[in-house]
Tab-separated table of N, CA, C and O in Angstrom:
chain	number	residue	atom	x	y	z
A	2	MET	N	94.146	-1.289	-150.698
A	2	MET	CA	93.702	0.065	-150.898
A	2	MET	C	92.959	0.076	-152.290
A	2	MET	O	93.347	-0.490	-153.246
A	3	LYS	N	91.846	0.901	-152.288
A	3	LYS	CA	91.090	0.977	-153.494
A	3	LYS	C	90.523	2.407	-153.620
A	3	LYS	O	89.750	2.874	-152.747
A	4	LYS	N	90.960	3.115	-154.597
A	4	LYS	CA	90.518	4.474	-154.915
A	4	LYS	C	89.181	4.498	-155.601
A	4	LYS	O	88.954	3.643	-156.475
A	5	MET	N	88.320	5.401	-155.172
A	5	MET	CA	87.117	5.606	-155.903
A	5	MET	C	87.137	7.125	-156.447
A	5	MET	O	87.013	8.042	-155.571
A	6	ALA	N	87.223	7.259	-157.714
A	6	ALA	CA	87.218	8.593	-158.327
A	6	ALA	C	85.750	9.060	-158.430
A	6	ALA	O	84.890	8.206	-158.708
A	7	LEU	N	85.504	10.260	-158.181
A	7	LEU	CA	84.127	10.740	-158.196
A	7	LEU	C	83.542	10.468	-159.625
A	7	LEU	O	82.324	10.167	-159.729
A	8	ALA	N	84.282	10.544	-160.651
A	8	ALA	CA	83.813	10.261	-162.008
A	8	ALA	C	83.339	8.820	-162.099
A	8	ALA	O	82.438	8.554	-162.985
A	9	ASP	N	83.773	7.961	-161.275
A	9	ASP	CA	83.358	6.449	-161.362
A	9	ASP	C	82.240	6.195	-160.470
A	9	ASP	O	81.723	5.025	-160.380
A	10	ALA	N	81.846	7.112	-159.560
A	10	ALA	CA	80.769	6.768	-158.597
A	10	ALA	C	79.471	6.648	-159.341
A	10	ALA	O	79.198	7.466	-160.268
A	11	ARG	N	78.657	5.713	-158.928
A	11	ARG	CA	77.343	5.462	-159.527
A	11	ARG	C	76.137	6.000	-158.740
A	11	ARG	O	76.221	5.857	-157.450
A	12	PRO	N	75.189	6.598	-159.326
A	12	PRO	CA	74.028	7.064	-158.583
A	12	PRO	C	73.167	5.930	-158.028
A	12	PRO	O	73.236	4.794	-158.617
A	13	TYR	N	72.502	6.159	-156.979
A	13	TYR	CA	71.589	5.202	-156.417
A	13	TYR	C	70.326	5.935	-155.905
A	13	TYR	O	70.380	7.156	-155.589
A	14	GLU	N	69.211	5.228	-155.833
A	14	GLU	CA	67.944	5.770	-155.331
A	14	GLU	C	67.877	5.501	-153.793
A	14	GLU	O	67.894	4.282	-153.405
A	15	ALA	N	67.848	6.531	-153.048
A	15	ALA	CA	67.642	6.324	-151.502
A	15	ALA	C	66.214	6.381	-151.250
A	15	ALA	O	65.476	7.322	-151.620
A	16	PRO	N	65.649	5.293	-150.578
A	16	PRO	CA	64.253	5.232	-150.322
A	16	PRO	C	63.724	6.427	-149.497
A	16	PRO	O	64.399	6.873	-148.599
A	17	GLY	N	62.615	6.965	-149.894
A	17	GLY	CA	61.926	8.023	-149.151
A	17	GLY	C	62.571	9.439	-149.340
A	17	GLY	O	62.220	10.389	-148.756
A	18	HIS	N	63.525	9.491	-150.302
A	18	HIS	CA	64.255	10.763	-150.539
A	18	HIS	C	63.602	11.458	-151.774
A	18	HIS	O	63.055	10.755	-152.654
A	19	PHE	N	63.665	12.766	-151.816
A	19	PHE	CA	63.060	13.530	-152.901
A	19	PHE	C	63.925	14.730	-153.206
A	19	PHE	O	64.595	15.324	-152.269
A	20	GLY	N	64.130	15.162	-154.431
A	20	GLY	CA	64.998	16.306	-154.788
A	20	GLY	C	66.352	16.060	-154.440
A	20	GLY	O	67.063	16.938	-154.023
A	21	VAL	N	66.855	14.843	-154.585
A	21	VAL	CA	68.226	14.457	-154.147
A	21	VAL	C	68.835	13.589	-155.237
A	21	VAL	O	68.234	12.643	-155.711
A	22	VAL	N	70.113	13.849	-155.501
A	22	VAL	CA	70.893	12.892	-156.383
A	22	VAL	C	72.005	12.381	-155.402
A	22	VAL	O	72.757	13.146	-154.775
A	23	SER	N	72.061	11.075	-155.300
A	23	SER	CA	73.013	10.387	-154.359
A	23	SER	C	73.988	9.478	-155.165
A	23	SER	O	73.570	8.797	-156.101
A	24	LEU	N	75.252	9.526	-154.785
A	24	LEU	CA	76.264	8.664	-155.385
A	24	LEU	C	76.875	7.811	-154.327
A	24	LEU	O	77.183	8.234	-153.235
A	25	ARG	N	77.072	6.541	-154.664
A	25	ARG	CA	77.793	5.613	-153.765
A	25	ARG	C	79.194	5.678	-153.960
A	25	ARG	O	79.748	5.463	-155.015
A	26	LEU	N	79.931	6.067	-152.897
A	26	LEU	CA	81.395	6.225	-152.933
A	26	LEU	C	82.172	4.974	-152.560
A	26	LEU	O	83.097	4.614	-153.174
A	27	GLN	N	81.728	4.401	-151.458
A	27	GLN	CA	82.450	3.286	-150.896
A	27	GLN	C	81.373	2.208	-150.452
A	27	GLN	O	80.188	2.593	-150.097
A	28	GLY	N	81.687	0.986	-150.447
A	28	GLY	CA	80.808	-0.048	-150.057
A	28	GLY	C	81.278	-1.385	-150.514
A	28	GLY	O	82.302	-1.510	-151.230
A	29	ARG	N	80.532	-2.498	-150.208
A	29	ARG	CA	80.910	-3.876	-150.664
A	29	ARG	C	81.073	-3.986	-152.121
A	29	ARG	O	82.164	-4.505	-152.568
A	30	GLU	N	80.180	-3.514	-152.849
A	30	GLU	CA	80.285	-3.701	-154.346
A	30	GLU	C	81.190	-2.698	-154.938
A	30	GLU	O	81.887	-3.009	-156.008
A	31	GLU	N	81.348	-1.561	-154.416
A	31	GLU	CA	82.157	-0.446	-155.012
A	31	GLU	C	83.700	-0.654	-154.754
A	31	GLU	O	84.476	-0.618	-155.676
A	32	THR	N	84.044	-0.871	-153.463
A	32	THR	CA	85.454	-0.954	-153.108
A	32	THR	C	85.793	-2.108	-152.167
A	32	THR	O	86.933	-2.250	-151.838
A	33	GLY	N	84.709	-2.864	-151.661
A	33	GLY	CA	85.003	-4.002	-150.833
A	33	GLY	C	84.910	-3.646	-149.323
A	33	GLY	O	85.118	-4.496	-148.474
A	34	ALA	N	84.580	-2.367	-149.031
A	34	ALA	CA	84.367	-2.111	-147.507
A	34	ALA	C	83.235	-3.000	-146.977
A	34	ALA	O	82.166	-3.077	-147.581
A	35	GLN	N	83.496	-3.562	-145.932
A	35	GLN	CA	82.584	-4.697	-145.416
A	35	GLN	C	81.717	-4.218	-144.278
A	35	GLN	O	80.572	-4.790	-144.072
A	36	ARG	N	82.055	-3.210	-143.450
A	36	ARG	CA	81.254	-2.843	-142.358
A	36	ARG	C	80.404	-1.621	-142.448
A	36	ARG	O	79.526	-1.307	-141.624
A	37	PHE	N	80.712	-0.840	-143.514
A	37	PHE	CA	79.937	0.400	-143.660
A	37	PHE	C	80.046	0.812	-145.208
A	37	PHE	O	80.813	0.294	-145.946
A	38	TRP	N	79.201	1.730	-145.555
A	38	TRP	CA	79.243	2.352	-146.886
A	38	TRP	C	79.108	3.827	-146.780
A	38	TRP	O	78.647	4.393	-145.754
A	39	THR	N	79.646	4.527	-147.810
A	39	THR	CA	79.497	5.948	-147.803
A	39	THR	C	78.866	6.470	-149.123
A	39	THR	O	78.978	5.792	-150.139
A	40	GLY	N	78.021	7.464	-149.008
A	40	GLY	CA	77.435	8.126	-150.146
A	40	GLY	C	77.591	9.611	-150.122
A	40	GLY	O	77.875	10.177	-149.005
A	41	LEU	N	77.477	10.208	-151.301
A	41	LEU	CA	77.540	11.654	-151.386
A	41	LEU	C	76.164	12.094	-151.909
A	41	LEU	O	75.757	11.701	-152.981
A	42	SER	N	75.441	12.902	-151.150
A	42	SER	CA	74.100	13.305	-151.586
A	42	SER	C	74.056	14.736	-151.821
A	42	SER	O	74.521	15.572	-151.112
A	43	HIS	N	73.518	15.108	-153.023
A	43	HIS	CA	73.255	16.524	-153.452
A	43	HIS	C	71.805	16.831	-153.320
A	43	HIS	O	70.982	16.246	-154.036
A	44	PHE	N	71.469	17.677	-152.347
A	44	PHE	CA	70.056	18.085	-152.129
A	44	PHE	C	69.759	19.388	-152.839
A	44	PHE	O	70.391	20.369	-152.507
A	45	LEU	N	68.790	19.404	-153.686
A	45	LEU	CA	68.277	20.598	-154.299
A	45	LEU	C	67.535	21.407	-153.222
A	45	LEU	O	67.129	20.859	-152.215
A	46	PRO	N	67.266	22.751	-153.469
A	46	PRO	CA	66.370	23.507	-152.563
A	46	PRO	C	65.074	22.752	-152.408
A	46	PRO	O	64.410	22.310	-153.406
A	47	GLY	N	64.590	22.534	-151.218
A	47	GLY	CA	63.445	21.800	-150.924
A	47	GLY	C	63.564	20.327	-150.892
A	47	GLY	O	62.624	19.677	-150.576
A	48	GLY	N	64.663	19.793	-151.331
A	48	GLY	CA	64.894	18.380	-151.341
A	48	GLY	C	65.095	17.844	-149.937
A	48	GLY	O	65.450	18.580	-149.063
A	49	GLY	N	64.929	16.570	-149.741
A	49	GLY	CA	65.206	15.982	-148.438
A	49	GLY	C	64.771	14.511	-148.402
A	49	GLY	O	64.832	13.775	-149.424
A	50	ALA	N	64.430	14.069	-147.190
A	50	ALA	CA	64.027	12.689	-146.947
A	50	ALA	C	62.909	12.717	-145.947
A	50	ALA	O	62.834	13.482	-144.942
A	51	GLU	N	61.919	11.883	-146.221
A	51	GLU	CA	60.731	11.709	-145.288
A	51	GLU	C	61.176	11.134	-143.985
A	51	GLU	O	62.250	10.570	-143.817
A	52	PHE	N	60.341	11.355	-142.977
A	52	PHE	CA	60.620	10.878	-141.671
A	52	PHE	C	60.635	9.344	-141.752
A	52	PHE	O	59.757	8.717	-142.276
A	53	GLY	N	61.676	8.734	-141.175
A	53	GLY	CA	61.757	7.342	-141.109
A	53	GLY	C	62.891	6.885	-140.215
A	53	GLY	O	63.855	7.699	-139.890
A	54	ALA	N	62.933	5.563	-139.892
A	54	ALA	CA	64.113	5.102	-139.083
A	54	ALA	C	64.501	3.759	-139.687
A	54	ALA	O	63.748	3.050	-140.376
A	55	THR	N	65.762	3.430	-139.427
A	55	THR	CA	66.377	2.110	-139.770
A	55	THR	C	67.120	1.629	-138.590
A	55	THR	O	67.485	2.335	-137.708
A	56	PRO	N	67.439	0.369	-138.569
A	56	PRO	CA	68.211	-0.232	-137.458
A	56	PRO	C	69.714	0.024	-137.647
A	56	PRO	O	70.527	-0.597	-136.976
A	57	LEU	N	70.121	0.959	-138.490
A	57	LEU	CA	71.504	1.207	-138.772
A	57	LEU	C	71.969	2.533	-138.201
A	57	LEU	O	71.141	3.476	-138.123
A	58	GLU	N	73.297	2.659	-137.866
A	58	GLU	CA	73.866	3.923	-137.468
A	58	GLU	C	74.164	4.698	-138.689
A	58	GLU	O	74.450	4.241	-139.738
A	59	LYS	N	74.079	6.033	-138.539
A	59	LYS	CA	74.299	7.009	-139.599
A	59	LYS	C	75.108	8.148	-139.108
A	59	LYS	O	74.909	8.576	-137.987
A	60	VAL	N	76.049	8.670	-139.987
A	60	VAL	CA	76.742	9.864	-139.731
A	60	VAL	C	76.465	10.772	-140.917
A	60	VAL	O	76.713	10.276	-142.064
A	61	TYR	N	76.101	11.981	-140.712
A	61	TYR	CA	75.943	12.927	-141.786
A	61	TYR	C	76.978	14.044	-141.572
A	61	TYR	O	77.148	14.505	-140.505
A	62	PHE	N	77.620	14.334	-142.663
A	62	PHE	CA	78.671	15.390	-142.665
A	62	PHE	C	78.381	16.342	-143.820
A	62	PHE	O	78.520	15.963	-145.055
A	63	VAL	N	77.978	17.561	-143.507
A	63	VAL	CA	77.655	18.517	-144.563
A	63	VAL	C	78.943	19.111	-145.135
A	63	VAL	O	79.805	19.648	-144.375
A	64	ILE	N	79.147	19.060	-146.481
A	64	ILE	CA	80.275	19.660	-147.125
A	64	ILE	C	79.958	21.085	-147.606
A	64	ILE	O	80.804	21.894	-147.499
A	65	GLU	N	78.729	21.262	-148.036
A	65	GLU	CA	78.409	22.475	-148.647
A	65	GLU	C	76.941	22.818	-148.368
A	65	GLU	O	76.091	21.906	-148.409
A	66	GLY	N	76.558	24.016	-148.197
A	66	GLY	CA	75.169	24.373	-147.965
A	66	GLY	C	74.686	24.159	-146.613
A	66	GLY	O	75.429	24.150	-145.632
A	67	GLU	N	73.384	23.978	-146.437
A	67	GLU	CA	72.726	23.828	-145.139
A	67	GLU	C	71.624	22.743	-145.164
A	67	GLU	O	70.797	22.714	-146.100
A	68	ILE	N	71.648	21.872	-144.210
A	68	ILE	CA	70.644	20.812	-144.085
A	68	ILE	C	69.981	20.872	-142.709
A	68	ILE	O	70.677	20.966	-141.702
A	69	THR	N	68.677	20.711	-142.712
A	69	THR	CA	67.902	20.635	-141.378
A	69	THR	C	67.476	19.147	-141.147
A	69	THR	O	66.947	18.621	-142.074
A	70	VAL	N	67.886	18.672	-140.001
A	70	VAL	CA	67.460	17.268	-139.642
A	70	VAL	C	66.609	17.359	-138.453
A	70	VAL	O	66.931	17.993	-137.441
A	71	LYS	N	65.448	16.683	-138.557
A	71	LYS	CA	64.410	16.658	-137.463
A	71	LYS	C	64.278	15.286	-136.984
A	71	LYS	O	64.104	14.313	-137.751
A	72	THR	N	64.207	15.111	-135.681
A	72	THR	CA	63.857	13.856	-135.019
A	72	THR	C	62.499	14.019	-134.330
A	72	THR	O	61.934	15.192	-134.432
A	73	ALA	N	62.014	13.056	-133.671
A	73	ALA	CA	60.760	13.258	-132.950
A	73	ALA	C	60.840	14.280	-131.814
A	73	ALA	O	59.840	14.930	-131.456
A	74	ASP	N	62.056	14.505	-131.304
A	74	ASP	CA	62.249	15.415	-130.171
A	74	ASP	C	63.097	16.637	-130.369
A	74	ASP	O	63.197	17.496	-129.474
A	75	ASP	N	63.787	16.722	-131.565
A	75	ASP	CA	64.748	17.756	-131.673
A	75	ASP	C	64.839	18.206	-133.213
A	75	ASP	O	64.343	17.454	-134.139
A	76	GLU	N	65.464	19.292	-133.411
A	76	GLU	CA	65.754	19.826	-134.734
A	76	GLU	C	67.130	20.474	-134.739
A	76	GLU	O	67.485	21.171	-133.868
A	77	VAL	N	67.957	20.203	-135.747
A	77	VAL	CA	69.260	20.725	-135.862
A	77	VAL	C	69.540	21.170	-137.221
A	77	VAL	O	69.095	20.475	-138.169
A	78	VAL	N	70.235	22.294	-137.404
A	78	VAL	CA	70.673	22.803	-138.705
A	78	VAL	C	72.130	22.564	-138.844
A	78	VAL	O	72.953	22.973	-137.937
A	79	LEU	N	72.565	21.854	-139.865
A	79	LEU	CA	73.928	21.573	-140.163
A	79	LEU	C	74.479	22.472	-141.219
A	79	LEU	O	73.815	22.569	-142.330
A	80	GLY	N	75.601	23.017	-141.049
A	80	GLY	CA	76.264	23.860	-142.094
A	80	GLY	C	77.498	23.195	-142.494
A	80	GLY	O	77.852	22.121	-142.003
A	81	PRO	N	78.353	23.833	-143.320
A	81	PRO	CA	79.613	23.207	-143.841
A	81	PRO	C	80.527	22.772	-142.685
A	81	PRO	O	80.738	23.499	-141.730
A	82	TYR	N	80.915	21.466	-142.795
A	82	TYR	CA	81.786	20.841	-141.859
A	82	TYR	C	81.177	20.439	-140.509
A	82	TYR	O	81.814	20.001	-139.602
A	83	ASP	N	79.844	20.652	-140.318
A	83	ASP	CA	79.152	20.108	-139.197
A	83	ASP	C	78.788	18.674	-139.532
A	83	ASP	O	78.514	18.265	-140.679
A	84	SER	N	78.745	17.834	-138.410
A	84	SER	CA	78.316	16.426	-138.582
A	84	SER	C	77.374	16.067	-137.557
A	84	SER	O	77.227	16.745	-136.522
A	85	LEU	N	76.651	15.011	-137.823
A	85	LEU	CA	75.593	14.557	-136.877
A	85	LEU	C	75.587	13.022	-136.818
A	85	LEU	O	75.658	12.315	-137.923
A	86	TYR	N	75.494	12.453	-135.650
A	86	TYR	CA	75.354	10.993	-135.490
A	86	TYR	C	73.830	10.679	-135.241
A	86	TYR	O	73.214	11.339	-134.345
A	87	ILE	N	73.307	9.747	-135.982
A	87	ILE	CA	71.922	9.241	-135.723
A	87	ILE	C	72.049	7.816	-135.283
A	87	ILE	O	72.484	6.931	-136.039
A	88	PRO	N	71.630	7.458	-134.113
A	88	PRO	CA	71.762	6.134	-133.588
A	88	PRO	C	70.724	5.157	-134.243
A	88	PRO	O	69.800	5.692	-134.837
A	89	PRO	N	70.959	3.861	-134.115
A	89	PRO	CA	69.996	2.910	-134.720
A	89	PRO	C	68.537	3.188	-134.259
A	89	PRO	O	68.349	3.508	-133.057
A	90	ASP	N	67.564	3.031	-135.081
A	90	ASP	CA	66.140	3.169	-134.807
A	90	ASP	C	65.688	4.496	-134.425
A	90	ASP	O	64.535	4.665	-134.067
A	91	GLU	N	66.506	5.521	-134.536
A	91	GLU	CA	66.009	6.912	-134.280
A	91	GLU	C	65.505	7.498	-135.595
A	91	GLU	O	66.165	7.494	-136.566
A	92	GLY	N	64.202	7.785	-135.560
A	92	GLY	CA	63.585	8.414	-136.756
A	92	GLY	C	64.061	9.802	-136.987
A	92	GLY	O	64.441	10.577	-136.060
A	93	ARG	N	64.157	10.167	-138.287
A	93	ARG	CA	64.580	11.461	-138.636
A	93	ARG	C	64.069	11.920	-140.008
A	93	ARG	O	63.687	11.082	-140.814
A	94	SER	N	63.901	13.117	-140.240
A	94	SER	CA	63.650	13.653	-141.581
A	94	SER	C	64.741	14.616	-141.972
A	94	SER	O	65.415	15.138	-141.078
A	95	ILE	N	64.919	14.893	-143.189
A	95	ILE	CA	65.982	15.756	-143.683
A	95	ILE	C	65.323	16.768	-144.698
A	95	ILE	O	64.508	16.359	-145.465
A	96	VAL	N	65.699	18.087	-144.675
A	96	VAL	CA	65.234	18.937	-145.694
A	96	VAL	C	66.251	20.068	-145.887
A	96	VAL	O	66.982	20.463	-144.976
A	97	ASN	N	66.428	20.451	-147.058
A	97	ASN	CA	67.217	21.621	-147.496
A	97	ASN	C	66.196	22.795	-147.536
A	97	ASN	O	65.545	22.970	-148.588
A	98	ASP	N	66.124	23.558	-146.490
A	98	ASP	CA	65.199	24.735	-146.494
A	98	ASP	C	65.750	25.964	-147.101
A	98	ASP	O	65.167	27.028	-146.981
A	99	THR	N	66.923	25.918	-147.825
A	99	THR	CA	67.453	27.083	-148.393
A	99	THR	C	67.178	27.139	-149.878
A	99	THR	O	66.604	26.236	-150.498
A	100	ASN	N	67.577	28.203	-150.598
A	100	ASN	CA	67.504	28.332	-152.059
A	100	ASN	C	68.724	27.962	-152.768
A	100	ASN	O	68.869	28.285	-153.884
A	101	MET	N	69.719	27.285	-152.030
A	101	MET	CA	70.940	26.876	-152.602
A	101	MET	C	71.063	25.379	-152.489
A	101	MET	O	70.561	24.811	-151.441
A	102	PRO	N	71.739	24.653	-153.372
A	102	PRO	CA	71.949	23.249	-153.232
A	102	PRO	C	72.801	22.944	-151.984
A	102	PRO	O	73.597	23.838	-151.511
A	103	ALA	N	72.712	21.741	-151.443
A	103	ALA	CA	73.526	21.307	-150.306
A	103	ALA	C	74.136	19.984	-150.649
A	103	ALA	O	73.475	19.143	-151.290
A	104	THR	N	75.350	19.681	-150.148
A	104	THR	CA	75.977	18.430	-150.353
A	104	THR	C	76.416	17.838	-149.054
A	104	THR	O	76.896	18.518	-148.218
A	105	MET	N	76.078	16.530	-148.856
A	105	MET	CA	76.262	15.882	-147.577
A	105	MET	C	76.959	14.497	-147.832
A	105	MET	O	76.501	13.791	-148.661
A	106	LEU	N	77.927	14.225	-147.081
A	106	LEU	CA	78.586	12.898	-147.043
A	106	LEU	C	77.765	12.040	-145.995
A	106	LEU	O	77.503	12.534	-144.871
A	107	VAL	N	77.361	10.794	-146.360
A	107	VAL	CA	76.560	9.958	-145.558
A	107	VAL	C	77.398	8.634	-145.265
A	107	VAL	O	77.893	8.079	-146.208
A	108	VAL	N	77.531	8.272	-144.085
A	108	VAL	CA	78.190	6.989	-143.685
A	108	VAL	C	77.202	6.187	-142.864
A	108	VAL	O	76.577	6.628	-141.874
A	109	ILE	N	76.995	4.859	-143.340
A	109	ILE	CA	75.960	4.005	-142.761
A	109	ILE	C	76.638	2.649	-142.605
A	109	ILE	O	77.258	2.116	-143.594
A	110	ASN	N	76.470	2.007	-141.437
A	110	ASN	CA	77.007	0.627	-141.192
A	110	ASN	C	76.088	-0.363	-141.962
A	110	ASN	O	74.929	-0.083	-142.298
A	111	TYR	N	76.677	-1.481	-142.320
A	111	TYR	CA	75.858	-2.565	-142.844
A	111	TYR	C	75.310	-3.361	-141.680
A	111	TYR	O	75.942	-3.403	-140.598
A	112	PRO	N	74.096	-3.907	-141.881
A	112	PRO	CA	73.505	-4.793	-140.818
A	112	PRO	C	74.446	-6.007	-140.517
A	112	PRO	O	75.155	-6.477	-141.414
A	113	ASP	N	74.443	-6.447	-139.246
A	113	ASP	CA	75.257	-7.636	-138.892
A	113	ASP	C	74.765	-8.814	-139.636
A	113	ASP	O	73.651	-9.048	-139.920
């Protein structure tokens, strides 16, 4: 068992993101988690991520605020306690279209 206190979480730069501060909560380097990592992302108004895809599975869980996620075929708005699964290789963009900050927990598997 390994606790990660929020005060000990370190920021990281997520590629293609803007207006976002992200903290790594769990992962190989942080706590030894081997199959996935988790991050906490704080999106400013207008902040988000450019359209892109990775070969990794993702789960987004909104804690506070509102986040809009767009794929090539769909658009969904997530509010507090809503979650979303993004399969491998599915492109998506993210934006906080509101005038309030939004906080989202992100869970991503490591590549095999």
